[in-house]
Amino acid sequence: MIDLKSLEIWFITGSQHLYGEETLKQVAAHSQEIAAFLNSAKEISVSIVYKPTVKTPEEIAAVCKEANASQTCIGIITWMHTFSPAKMWINGLKILQKPLLHLHTQFNRDIPWNDIDMDFMNLNQSAHGDREFGFIVSRLRMERKVVVGYWKEEATLKSIDIWCRAAAGWNDWQGAKFVRFGDNMRYVAVTDGDKVEAEYTFGFSVNTHGIGDLVKVIDAIKDADVDKLVEEYEDSYTLSDALQKNGTQRASLKDAARIELGLKTFLEDGNFKGFTDTFEDLYGMKQLPGIAAQRLMEAGYGFAGEGDWKTAALVLYTSQRLSDVLIMRWSDINEGLIAVVQGKTTKKLWIPLHKQLKILLSTLEARLRERRGDAGRDLDLRYCHESILLNMWGKPWTPDGFKARHGPSSSTSPSWPNSADDNSCFTGCASRRRAGGQERQRRQTDRVCTTSLRICTTGRERSDASY
């Protein structure tokens, strides 16, 4: 799993030489104070790093180049304490390749009405400077996040952290590799796609290995290592009688352990961040990697069945519970946000529709309108209470049906967790799960295939300070 504190967001303040040395010293001191506060705030997941005030086009371009080249910098926050003529930013912003957040805030929370003077007004010009900066990034049609609010307020910090986590997800995709064991399910469209466009747009690559490549690694796993992992299963899960020592299906449990070890070895050796498989291409394997897939997702790998490489990649962006995702409706989308009422906490969150999520939703919307026929052309999604995620029969997913798509049909499969604390697929948190017993049995021919919605950022509560 990624240590988010090892990732850096650079805090860059804009100004100009016109103000003189004394004012620029105050600008630097105030900027350092804000950056230090953000870095130490419990609400911020990553490290915030102060960078010296930029005052010329050359300094701005240089720090943007430095950010692009840095392996630890995943984005920049800009703030205009004073007025920073925006044409100075053009060349720097043109070459910037990292995510950008524009923080619109003032150093002081309150205006000192009793002793305000020209020196104070000369220094504290964020309203003026941020308006100028906002114009140029809009003029350049740059994608960015804007957070408005006092920098010490909790709502402002939470909004900044949502963007920081999204930037961390984006960074994790850059250069990421995903492996497909075999192709997608035969004749299925939604799990196919343009892998060239995906690498160009999102930064991750998807390539196929024959199932024989994986089987070779699985078969090389030592029996002693298998026995050791089976002992871990026994300590971590409640096993059915058939899976116990001398049980009728004990060998199936050992097969599952060998597959997990083989998969993990293959992913580590190839430096892959996720994988897909398909039940139609298992030659040489004794079962689908059900418990292996779930435990590897717990360790931070992406996974999806039937060759669905898009979902395997999007698992890295996930934050919401399965039950909350499946009940999302088109009418929940409003003004670039999607509303989620979490079943466990009952909190209402407003989650931004970032570029990747918009692309996925546009595909699903096109299918919705096509399914509706003539009526679909005039459909107003604000009043469409149909579920966003549908199965291949055009029906809403049930949690059991969705889980069945990813788990094997043998009794070695653990049941799919139901909460954010337990759901390793959606949070990466460790959990204890039950294996065997009254597991839901699904024949492989009952498995279905659909595009799976994954939320791109951590959910957030909407606040006036953020909009």
Coordinates of C-alpha atoms in Angstrom, one line a residue:
M1 CA 0.0 0.0 0.0
I2 CA 1.1 3.6 -0.7
D3 CA 2.4 5.7 2.2
L4 CA 0.6 9.0 1.2
K5 CA 3.0 11.0 3.4
S6 CA 5.8 10.1 1.1
L7 CA 4.1 12.0 -1.7
E8 CA 4.5 15.8 -1.9
I9 CA 2.2 18.7 -2.9
W10 CA 4.2 21.8 -3.6
F11 CA 2.9 25.1 -2.2
I12 CA 3.8 27.9 -4.6
T13 CA 3.0 31.5 -3.9
G14 CA 2.9 34.1 -6.7
S15 CA 4.0 37.8 -6.3
Q16 CA 6.2 40.4 -8.1
H17 CA 9.2 42.5 -7.4
L18 CA 7.1 45.7 -7.5
Y19 CA 6.2 45.4 -3.8
G20 CA 9.8 45.7 -2.6
E21 CA 12.0 43.5 -0.4
E22 CA 10.2 44.0 2.9
T23 CA 6.8 43.1 1.6
L24 CA 8.2 40.0 -0.2
K25 CA 9.8 38.9 3.1
Q26 CA 6.3 39.0 4.7
V27 CA 4.9 37.1 1.7
A28 CA 7.5 34.4 2.2
A29 CA 6.9 34.2 5.9
H30 CA 3.1 33.9 5.6
S31 CA 3.5 31.3 2.8
Q32 CA 5.8 29.2 5.0
E33 CA 3.3 29.4 7.8
I34 CA 0.4 28.3 5.7
A35 CA 2.4 25.4 4.1
A36 CA 3.6 24.3 7.5
F37 CA 0.1 24.3 8.9
L38 CA -1.3 22.3 6.0
N39 CA 1.5 19.8 6.3
S40 CA 0.8 19.2 9.9
A41 CA -3.0 19.2 9.7
K42 CA -4.5 15.8 10.5
E43 CA -7.0 16.3 7.6
I44 CA -4.3 16.4 5.0
S45 CA -3.0 12.9 3.9
V46 CA 0.1 13.9 1.9
S47 CA 3.1 16.1 2.6
I48 CA 2.8 19.8 1.8
V49 CA 6.2 21.3 0.8
Y50 CA 6.8 25.1 0.8
K51 CA 8.5 26.5 -2.3
P52 CA 10.0 30.0 -2.5
T53 CA 7.8 32.8 -3.8
V54 CA 7.8 33.1 -7.6
K55 CA 8.1 36.6 -9.0
T56 CA 9.1 36.4 -12.6
P57 CA 8.1 34.3 -15.7
E58 CA 11.5 32.6 -15.5
E59 CA 11.0 31.6 -11.8
I60 CA 7.5 30.3 -12.5
A61 CA 8.6 28.2 -15.5
A62 CA 11.6 26.8 -13.5
V63 CA 9.4 25.6 -10.6
C64 CA 6.9 24.0 -13.0
K65 CA 9.8 22.2 -14.8
E66 CA 11.1 21.1 -11.4
A67 CA 7.7 19.8 -10.4
N68 CA 7.3 17.8 -13.6
A69 CA 10.7 16.2 -13.1
S70 CA 10.2 15.4 -9.4
Q71 CA 9.4 11.7 -8.6
T72 CA 7.8 12.7 -5.3
C73 CA 5.8 15.8 -6.4
I74 CA 2.2 14.7 -7.4
G75 CA 0.8 18.2 -7.8
I76 CA 1.0 21.9 -6.9
I77 CA -1.1 24.3 -4.9
T78 CA -0.9 28.0 -6.0
W79 CA -1.8 31.0 -3.9
M80 CA -1.6 34.7 -4.8
H81 CA -0.9 36.5 -1.5
T82 CA -0.3 39.8 -3.4
F83 CA -1.1 40.6 -7.1
S84 CA 0.9 38.4 -9.5
P85 CA 0.5 39.6 -13.1
A86 CA -1.0 36.5 -14.7
K87 CA 0.8 36.7 -18.1
M88 CA 3.9 35.8 -16.1
W89 CA 2.3 32.3 -15.5
I90 CA 1.5 31.4 -19.2
N91 CA 4.8 29.6 -20.1
G92 CA 5.0 27.8 -16.8
L93 CA 1.3 26.6 -16.9
K94 CA 1.7 25.6 -20.5
I95 CA 4.4 23.0 -19.5
L96 CA 3.0 21.9 -16.2
Q97 CA 2.2 18.2 -16.3
K98 CA 1.1 17.7 -12.7
P99 CA -2.4 18.3 -11.1
L100 CA -3.1 21.9 -10.1
L101 CA -5.1 23.3 -7.2
H102 CA -5.8 27.0 -6.9
L103 CA -6.3 28.0 -3.2
H104 CA -8.4 31.1 -2.9
T105 CA -7.8 32.3 0.6
Q106 CA -6.6 35.2 2.7
F107 CA -3.8 35.0 5.3
N108 CA -5.9 36.7 7.9
R109 CA -9.3 35.4 8.7
D110 CA -10.6 38.8 9.8
I111 CA -10.1 42.3 8.5
P112 CA -8.5 44.6 11.2
W113 CA -10.9 47.4 10.7
N114 CA -9.5 49.5 13.6
D115 CA -5.9 49.8 12.4
I116 CA -6.0 48.9 8.7
D117 CA -3.6 50.9 6.6
M118 CA -2.1 51.0 3.1
D119 CA 0.7 48.7 4.1
F120 CA -1.8 46.0 5.1
M121 CA -3.8 46.5 1.9
N122 CA -0.7 46.4 -0.2
L123 CA 0.3 43.0 1.3
N124 CA -3.0 41.3 1.5
Q125 CA -4.3 41.3 -2.0
S126 CA -5.4 37.7 -2.5
A127 CA -8.9 38.8 -3.7
H128 CA -7.1 40.8 -6.4
G129 CA -4.3 38.3 -7.2
D130 CA -6.5 35.2 -7.1
R131 CA -8.9 36.8 -9.5
E132 CA -6.1 37.5 -11.9
F133 CA -4.7 34.0 -11.6
G134 CA -8.2 32.5 -12.0
F135 CA -8.6 34.5 -15.3
I136 CA -5.4 33.1 -16.9
V137 CA -6.0 29.5 -16.0
S138 CA -9.5 29.8 -17.4
R139 CA -8.2 31.6 -20.5
L140 CA -5.7 28.7 -21.0
R141 CA -8.6 26.2 -20.5
M142 CA -6.6 24.4 -17.8
E143 CA -8.2 21.7 -15.7
R144 CA -7.7 22.5 -12.1
K145 CA -9.4 22.4 -8.7
V146 CA -10.4 25.6 -7.0
V147 CA -10.8 25.6 -3.2
V148 CA -12.3 28.7 -1.6
G149 CA -12.2 29.3 2.2
Y150 CA -10.0 30.2 5.1
W151 CA -6.9 28.0 5.2
K152 CA -7.4 27.0 8.8
E153 CA -11.0 25.9 8.6
E154 CA -11.8 22.2 8.6
A155 CA -14.0 22.3 5.6
T156 CA -11.2 23.9 3.5
L157 CA -8.7 21.4 4.7
K158 CA -11.0 18.5 3.8
S159 CA -11.6 19.9 0.3
I160 CA -7.9 20.2 -0.2
D161 CA -7.3 16.6 1.0
I162 CA -10.0 15.3 -1.4
W163 CA -8.0 16.8 -4.3
C164 CA -4.7 15.5 -2.8
R165 CA -6.0 12.0 -2.7
A166 CA -7.2 12.3 -6.3
A167 CA -3.8 13.5 -7.3
A168 CA -2.2 10.5 -5.5
G169 CA -4.5 8.2 -7.5
W170 CA -3.5 9.9 -10.7
N171 CA 0.1 9.7 -9.8
D172 CA -0.2 6.0 -9.1
W173 CA -1.5 5.5 -12.6
Q174 CA 1.4 7.1 -14.3
G175 CA 3.5 4.3 -15.7
A176 CA 1.4 1.6 -14.0
K177 CA 1.2 -1.8 -15.6
F178 CA -1.8 -4.1 -15.6
V179 CA -1.7 -7.7 -16.9
R180 CA -4.6 -9.6 -18.5
F181 CA -4.4 -13.3 -18.2
G182 CA -6.1 -14.3 -21.4
D183 CA -8.6 -12.0 -23.2
N184 CA -11.9 -10.7 -22.1
M185 CA -15.1 -12.8 -22.1
R186 CA -15.9 -13.8 -25.7
Y187 CA -18.2 -11.5 -27.7
V188 CA -18.6 -9.1 -24.7
A189 CA -18.2 -5.4 -25.5
V190 CA -18.1 -3.6 -22.2
T191 CA -15.0 -5.3 -20.9
D192 CA -13.1 -4.6 -24.2
G193 CA -11.8 -1.1 -25.0
D194 CA -9.0 0.9 -26.5
K195 CA -5.9 0.2 -24.5
V196 CA -3.8 2.6 -26.6
E197 CA -6.1 5.5 -25.8
A198 CA -6.2 4.5 -22.2
E199 CA -2.4 4.6 -21.9
Y200 CA -2.3 8.0 -23.7
T201 CA -5.1 9.5 -21.6
F202 CA -4.6 7.9 -18.2
G203 CA -0.9 6.9 -18.2
F204 CA -1.2 3.2 -17.5
S205 CA -0.5 0.3 -19.8
V206 CA -2.5 -3.0 -20.3
N207 CA -0.9 -6.0 -21.8
T208 CA -1.8 -9.7 -22.1
H209 CA 0.0 -12.8 -20.9
G210 CA -1.1 -16.3 -21.9
I211 CA -2.6 -18.3 -19.0
G212 CA 0.3 -20.7 -19.5
D213 CA 2.8 -18.1 -18.4
L214 CA 0.9 -17.9 -15.1
V215 CA 0.4 -21.6 -14.7
K216 CA 4.2 -22.1 -15.1
V217 CA 4.8 -19.8 -12.1
I218 CA 2.0 -21.4 -10.1
D219 CA 3.3 -24.9 -10.6
A220 CA 6.8 -23.8 -9.4
I221 CA 5.5 -22.8 -5.9
K222 CA 6.9 -25.0 -3.2
D223 CA 4.6 -27.3 -1.1
A224 CA 6.1 -25.9 2.1
D225 CA 5.0 -22.3 1.1
V226 CA 1.6 -23.6 0.3
D227 CA 1.3 -25.3 3.7
K228 CA 2.4 -22.1 5.4
L229 CA -0.3 -20.0 3.6
V230 CA -3.0 -22.6 4.4
E231 CA -2.1 -22.1 8.1
E232 CA -2.6 -18.4 7.6
Y233 CA -6.1 -19.2 6.1
E234 CA -6.9 -21.2 9.2
D235 CA -5.9 -18.4 11.5
S236 CA -7.7 -15.7 9.5
Y237 CA -11.0 -17.4 8.4
T238 CA -13.7 -19.7 9.7
L239 CA -13.4 -22.8 7.5
S240 CA -16.2 -25.1 6.6
D241 CA -15.8 -28.8 7.7
A242 CA -15.0 -29.8 4.1
L243 CA -12.0 -27.5 4.1
Q244 CA -10.6 -28.7 7.4
K245 CA -7.7 -31.2 7.6
N246 CA -8.8 -34.5 6.2
G247 CA -11.9 -32.7 4.8
T248 CA -13.4 -33.7 1.5
Q249 CA -12.3 -30.4 -0.2
R250 CA -9.0 -29.8 1.6
A251 CA -7.1 -30.2 -1.6
S252 CA -9.2 -27.4 -3.1
L253 CA -8.1 -25.0 -0.3
K254 CA -4.4 -25.9 -1.1
D255 CA -5.0 -25.3 -4.8
A256 CA -6.3 -21.8 -3.9
A257 CA -3.2 -21.1 -1.8
R258 CA -0.9 -22.2 -4.5
I259 CA -2.7 -20.0 -7.0
E260 CA -2.5 -17.0 -4.7
L261 CA 1.3 -17.5 -4.2
G262 CA 1.8 -17.9 -7.9
L263 CA -0.2 -14.8 -8.8
K264 CA 1.6 -12.7 -6.2
T265 CA 5.0 -13.9 -7.5
F266 CA 4.0 -13.1 -11.1
L267 CA 2.7 -9.6 -10.2
E268 CA 5.8 -8.8 -8.1
D269 CA 8.3 -10.1 -10.8
G270 CA 6.5 -8.1 -13.5
N271 CA 6.0 -5.0 -11.3
F272 CA 2.2 -5.1 -12.1
K273 CA -0.3 -3.1 -10.1
G274 CA -3.4 -5.1 -11.1
F275 CA -4.7 -8.0 -13.2
T276 CA -7.7 -9.5 -14.9
D277 CA -8.7 -13.1 -15.7
T278 CA -11.6 -14.8 -17.3
F279 CA -13.4 -18.1 -16.5
E280 CA -13.3 -18.9 -20.3
D281 CA -9.5 -19.1 -20.2
L282 CA -8.3 -21.3 -17.3
Y283 CA -6.3 -24.0 -19.1
G284 CA -3.9 -25.6 -16.6
M285 CA -5.6 -23.9 -13.6
K286 CA -7.8 -26.0 -11.3
Q287 CA -10.1 -23.1 -10.2
L288 CA -10.6 -19.3 -10.5
P289 CA -8.4 -17.3 -8.2
G290 CA -11.2 -16.2 -6.0
I291 CA -9.7 -15.9 -2.5
A292 CA -6.4 -14.9 -4.2
A293 CA -8.0 -12.0 -6.0
Q294 CA -9.6 -10.7 -2.8
R295 CA -6.5 -11.0 -0.7
L296 CA -4.4 -9.3 -3.4
M297 CA -6.9 -6.5 -3.6
E298 CA -6.5 -6.2 0.2
A299 CA -2.7 -5.8 -0.4
G300 CA -3.4 -3.0 -2.9
Y301 CA -3.6 -4.6 -6.3
G302 CA -6.4 -3.9 -8.8
F303 CA -8.5 -6.7 -10.1
A304 CA -11.6 -7.4 -12.2
G305 CA -13.1 -10.5 -13.8
E306 CA -13.7 -11.3 -17.5
G307 CA -10.7 -9.3 -18.7
D308 CA -12.3 -6.0 -17.5
W309 CA -9.0 -4.1 -17.4
K310 CA -10.8 -0.7 -17.0
T311 CA -12.3 -1.8 -13.6
A312 CA -9.0 -3.3 -12.5
A313 CA -7.4 0.1 -13.0
L314 CA -10.2 2.0 -11.4
V315 CA -10.0 -0.1 -8.3
L316 CA -7.0 2.0 -7.4
Y317 CA -9.3 5.1 -7.3
T318 CA -12.0 3.4 -5.2
S319 CA -13.4 4.7 -1.9
Q320 CA -17.1 3.9 -1.6
R321 CA -18.7 0.7 -0.2
L322 CA -20.1 -1.7 -2.7
S323 CA -23.6 -1.4 -1.4
D324 CA -23.5 2.4 -1.7
V325 CA -22.1 2.3 -5.3
L326 CA -24.8 -0.1 -6.5
I327 CA -27.7 2.1 -5.4
M328 CA -26.5 5.2 -7.2
R329 CA -29.0 6.7 -9.6
W330 CA -28.8 9.1 -12.4
S331 CA -30.9 11.6 -10.4
D332 CA -28.1 11.7 -7.8
I333 CA -25.9 13.6 -10.3
N334 CA -26.1 17.4 -10.1
E335 CA -23.8 20.3 -11.0
G336 CA -20.7 18.1 -11.6
L337 CA -21.2 16.1 -8.3
I338 CA -22.8 12.8 -7.4
A339 CA -24.6 12.5 -4.1
V340 CA -24.0 9.4 -2.0
V341 CA -25.9 8.7 1.3
Q342 CA -23.6 6.1 2.9
G343 CA -25.6 3.2 4.3
K344 CA -23.4 2.6 7.3
T345 CA -22.8 6.2 8.4
T346 CA -26.0 7.8 6.9
K347 CA -23.7 10.7 5.9
K348 CA -24.5 12.5 2.6
L349 CA -21.4 13.1 0.6
W350 CA -20.9 15.0 -2.7
I351 CA -18.3 13.4 -4.8
P352 CA -16.7 15.4 -7.7
L353 CA -17.1 14.0 -11.2
H354 CA -13.5 14.0 -12.4
K355 CA -12.5 13.5 -16.0
Q356 CA -12.1 9.7 -15.7
L357 CA -15.5 9.3 -14.1
K358 CA -17.2 11.6 -16.6
I359 CA -15.8 9.4 -19.4
L360 CA -17.3 6.3 -17.8
L361 CA -20.6 7.9 -17.1
S362 CA -20.9 9.2 -20.6
T363 CA -20.6 5.7 -21.9
L364 CA -23.2 4.4 -19.5
E365 CA -25.5 7.3 -20.4
A366 CA -25.3 6.5 -24.1
R367 CA -26.3 2.9 -23.4
L368 CA -29.2 4.2 -21.2
R369 CA -30.6 6.4 -24.0
E370 CA -30.1 3.7 -26.6
R371 CA -32.0 1.3 -24.4
R372 CA -34.9 3.8 -24.0
G373 CA -35.2 4.2 -27.8
D374 CA -37.0 7.3 -29.0
A375 CA -37.8 8.3 -25.4
G376 CA -34.1 8.3 -24.6
R377 CA -33.4 11.3 -26.8
D378 CA -35.4 13.6 -24.6
L379 CA -34.6 11.9 -21.3
D380 CA -33.7 14.4 -18.5
L381 CA -31.3 12.6 -16.2
R382 CA -32.2 14.9 -13.3
Y383 CA -35.5 13.0 -13.1
C384 CA -34.2 9.6 -14.0
H385 CA -34.3 7.4 -10.9
E386 CA -32.9 4.3 -12.7
S387 CA -29.7 2.8 -11.2
I388 CA -26.5 3.8 -13.0
L389 CA -25.0 0.3 -12.8
L390 CA -27.0 -2.4 -14.6
N391 CA -26.2 -6.0 -15.5
M392 CA -26.3 -7.4 -18.9
W393 CA -30.1 -7.9 -18.7
G394 CA -30.6 -4.2 -18.0
K395 CA -31.5 -4.8 -14.4
P396 CA -30.0 -3.2 -11.3
W397 CA -27.2 -5.1 -9.7
T398 CA -27.8 -6.8 -6.4
P399 CA -24.9 -7.1 -4.0
D400 CA -25.0 -10.9 -4.3
G401 CA -25.0 -10.8 -8.1
F402 CA -22.2 -8.4 -8.3
K403 CA -20.1 -10.4 -5.8
A404 CA -20.7 -13.5 -7.7
R405 CA -19.1 -12.0 -10.8
H406 CA -15.8 -11.8 -9.0
G407 CA -15.7 -14.9 -6.9
P408 CA -15.2 -18.5 -7.9
S409 CA -18.0 -21.1 -7.9
S410 CA -16.1 -23.4 -5.5
S411 CA -16.6 -23.5 -1.8
T412 CA -13.2 -22.1 -1.2
S413 CA -14.4 -18.6 -1.9
P414 CA -14.8 -16.3 1.1
S415 CA -17.9 -14.3 1.2
W416 CA -17.7 -10.7 -0.1
P417 CA -17.4 -8.1 2.7
N418 CA -20.3 -5.8 3.1
S419 CA -18.8 -2.7 4.9
A420 CA -16.1 -0.2 4.2
D421 CA -14.1 -1.6 7.1
D422 CA -14.3 -5.1 5.7
N423 CA -14.4 -4.5 2.0
S424 CA -10.8 -4.9 0.9
C425 CA -11.8 -4.3 -2.7
F426 CA -13.0 -0.9 -2.0
T427 CA -10.7 0.4 0.8
G428 CA -7.7 -1.9 0.9
C429 CA -8.3 -2.4 4.7
A430 CA -7.4 -5.7 6.3
S431 CA -10.3 -7.8 7.3
R432 CA -11.4 -11.2 8.6
R433 CA -13.8 -13.1 6.4
R434 CA -15.6 -16.3 6.4
A435 CA -14.8 -19.1 4.0
G436 CA -16.9 -22.1 3.2
G437 CA -20.1 -22.8 5.2
Q438 CA -23.2 -21.5 3.5
E439 CA -21.3 -19.8 0.6
R440 CA -23.5 -18.7 -2.2
Q441 CA -23.0 -21.1 -5.1
R442 CA -22.9 -19.7 -8.6
R443 CA -22.3 -21.7 -11.7
Q444 CA -19.8 -20.2 -14.1
T445 CA -22.4 -19.9 -16.8
D446 CA -24.4 -17.7 -14.5
R447 CA -21.7 -15.1 -14.3
V448 CA -22.5 -11.8 -15.9
C449 CA -20.4 -8.9 -17.2
T450 CA -20.9 -5.2 -16.9
T451 CA -19.0 -2.0 -16.6
S452 CA -18.4 -1.3 -12.9
L453 CA -18.6 2.2 -11.5
R454 CA -15.7 3.2 -9.3
I455 CA -15.6 6.6 -7.6
C456 CA -12.5 8.5 -8.3
T457 CA -12.0 10.3 -5.1
T458 CA -12.7 10.0 -1.4
G459 CA -16.3 11.2 -0.7
R460 CA -16.7 14.6 0.8
E461 CA -19.3 16.5 2.6
R462 CA -20.4 19.6 0.8
S463 CA -19.6 22.9 2.5
D464 CA -20.2 26.5 1.5
A465 CA -16.5 27.2 2.0
S466 CA -15.7 24.9 -0.8
Y467 CA -17.9 26.4 -3.5

